[in-house]
Amino acid sequence: HWWYSNTPSFIQRDLAARLEAIPRTKQIGYYSDAYKLEFTLPKFAMFKRVLANVLAQDFVIDRCWTEDQAVRLGKDILRGNVERIFLRSDV
């Protein structure tokens, strides 16, 4: 999510579309073009709130997933896929 779409409503729409279109193993958490470290934490916190809303509405309510399934997807997006993709020991 780039600076021009760094508002919750744009992120929510983009994120919902990405979760629908891209395989869960290819999803990674928030990407920011923040040029100062202190900008990153509030932006990431906002992304986590939007992710929680999208998972609750689009997956738990609309798709009848359990909360545990949605939480697992959220953890994959925020941490698991990042570690698997970028921190692989075989690279």
CSV table of C-alpha atoms in Angstrom, one decimal:
chain,number,residue,atom,x,y,z
A,1,HIS,CA,0.0,0.0,0.0
A,2,TRP,CA,1.6,3.2,-1.1
A,3,TRP,CA,1.4,6.6,0.4
A,4,TYR,CA,-1.5,7.7,-1.8
A,5,SER,CA,-3.7,4.8,-0.6
A,6,ASN,CA,-2.6,5.0,3.0
A,7,THR,CA,-6.1,5.5,4.3
A,8,PRO,CA,-8.1,2.7,5.9
A,9,SER,CA,-10.9,2.8,3.3
A,10,PHE,CA,-8.5,2.3,0.4
A,11,ILE,CA,-6.5,-0.3,2.2
A,12,GLN,CA,-9.6,-2.2,3.1
A,13,ARG,CA,-10.8,-2.3,-0.5
A,14,ASP,CA,-7.4,-3.2,-1.8
A,15,LEU,CA,-6.8,-5.9,0.8
A,16,ALA,CA,-10.1,-7.6,0.3
A,17,ALA,CA,-9.5,-7.8,-3.4
A,18,ARG,CA,-5.9,-9.2,-2.9
A,19,LEU,CA,-7.1,-11.8,-0.4
A,20,GLU,CA,-9.7,-12.9,-2.9
A,21,ALA,CA,-7.3,-13.0,-5.9
A,22,ILE,CA,-3.9,-14.0,-4.6
A,23,PRO,CA,-3.1,-17.4,-3.0
A,24,ARG,CA,-2.7,-17.2,0.8
A,25,THR,CA,0.9,-18.4,0.5
A,26,LYS,CA,1.8,-15.4,-1.6
A,27,GLN,CA,0.4,-12.7,0.7
A,28,ILE,CA,2.6,-10.6,2.9
A,29,GLY,CA,1.8,-8.0,5.4
A,30,TYR,CA,1.9,-4.3,5.1
A,31,TYR,CA,4.5,-2.7,2.8
A,32,SER,CA,5.2,1.0,3.3
A,33,ASP,CA,7.3,3.6,1.5
A,34,ALA,CA,7.8,5.3,4.9
A,35,TYR,CA,11.0,7.2,4.9
A,36,LYS,CA,11.2,7.5,8.6
A,37,LEU,CA,11.1,4.6,11.0
A,38,GLU,CA,8.6,6.4,13.4
A,39,PHE,CA,6.1,6.5,10.5
A,40,THR,CA,6.1,2.7,10.1
A,41,LEU,CA,4.6,1.6,13.5
A,42,PRO,CA,1.4,3.6,13.2
A,43,LYS,CA,0.9,2.6,9.6
A,44,PHE,CA,1.4,-1.1,10.5
A,45,ALA,CA,-1.0,-0.7,13.4
A,46,MET,CA,-3.6,0.7,11.0
A,47,PHE,CA,-3.0,-2.1,8.6
A,48,LYS,CA,-3.5,-4.7,11.3
A,49,ARG,CA,-6.9,-3.1,12.3
A,50,VAL,CA,-8.0,-3.1,8.6
A,51,LEU,CA,-6.8,-6.8,8.2
A,52,ALA,CA,-8.8,-7.8,11.3
A,53,ASN,CA,-12.0,-6.1,9.9
A,54,VAL,CA,-11.5,-7.7,6.4
A,55,LEU,CA,-11.0,-11.2,8.0
A,56,ALA,CA,-14.0,-10.8,10.3
A,57,GLN,CA,-16.4,-9.5,7.6
A,58,ASP,CA,-15.2,-11.3,4.4
A,59,PHE,CA,-14.1,-14.6,5.9
A,60,VAL,CA,-15.8,-15.2,9.3
A,61,ILE,CA,-19.2,-13.7,8.5
A,62,ASP,CA,-19.4,-14.0,4.7
A,63,ARG,CA,-17.6,-17.3,4.2
A,64,CYS,CA,-18.5,-18.9,7.5
A,65,TRP,CA,-14.9,-19.5,8.5
A,66,THR,CA,-14.1,-20.1,12.2
A,67,GLU,CA,-12.3,-17.4,14.1
A,68,ASP,CA,-9.3,-19.8,14.4
A,69,GLN,CA,-9.1,-20.1,10.6
A,70,ALA,CA,-9.2,-16.3,10.1
A,71,VAL,CA,-6.6,-15.8,12.8
A,72,ARG,CA,-4.3,-18.4,11.1
A,73,LEU,CA,-4.7,-16.5,7.8
A,74,GLY,CA,-3.9,-13.2,9.6
A,75,LYS,CA,-0.8,-14.7,11.2
A,76,ASP,CA,0.4,-16.1,7.8
A,77,ILE,CA,0.0,-12.7,6.2
A,78,LEU,CA,1.6,-10.8,9.0
A,79,ARG,CA,4.5,-13.1,9.9
A,80,GLY,CA,4.5,-16.7,8.6
A,81,ASN,CA,4.7,-15.9,4.8
A,82,VAL,CA,7.3,-13.2,5.4
A,83,GLU,CA,9.5,-15.7,7.3
A,84,ARG,CA,8.9,-18.4,4.7
A,85,ILE,CA,9.6,-16.2,1.7
A,86,PHE,CA,12.3,-13.9,2.9
A,87,LEU,CA,14.1,-15.8,5.7
A,88,ARG,CA,14.4,-19.2,4.0
A,89,SER,CA,17.5,-21.0,5.1
A,90,ASP,CA,18.1,-22.6,1.7
A,91,VAL,CA,18.7,-19.3,-0.1
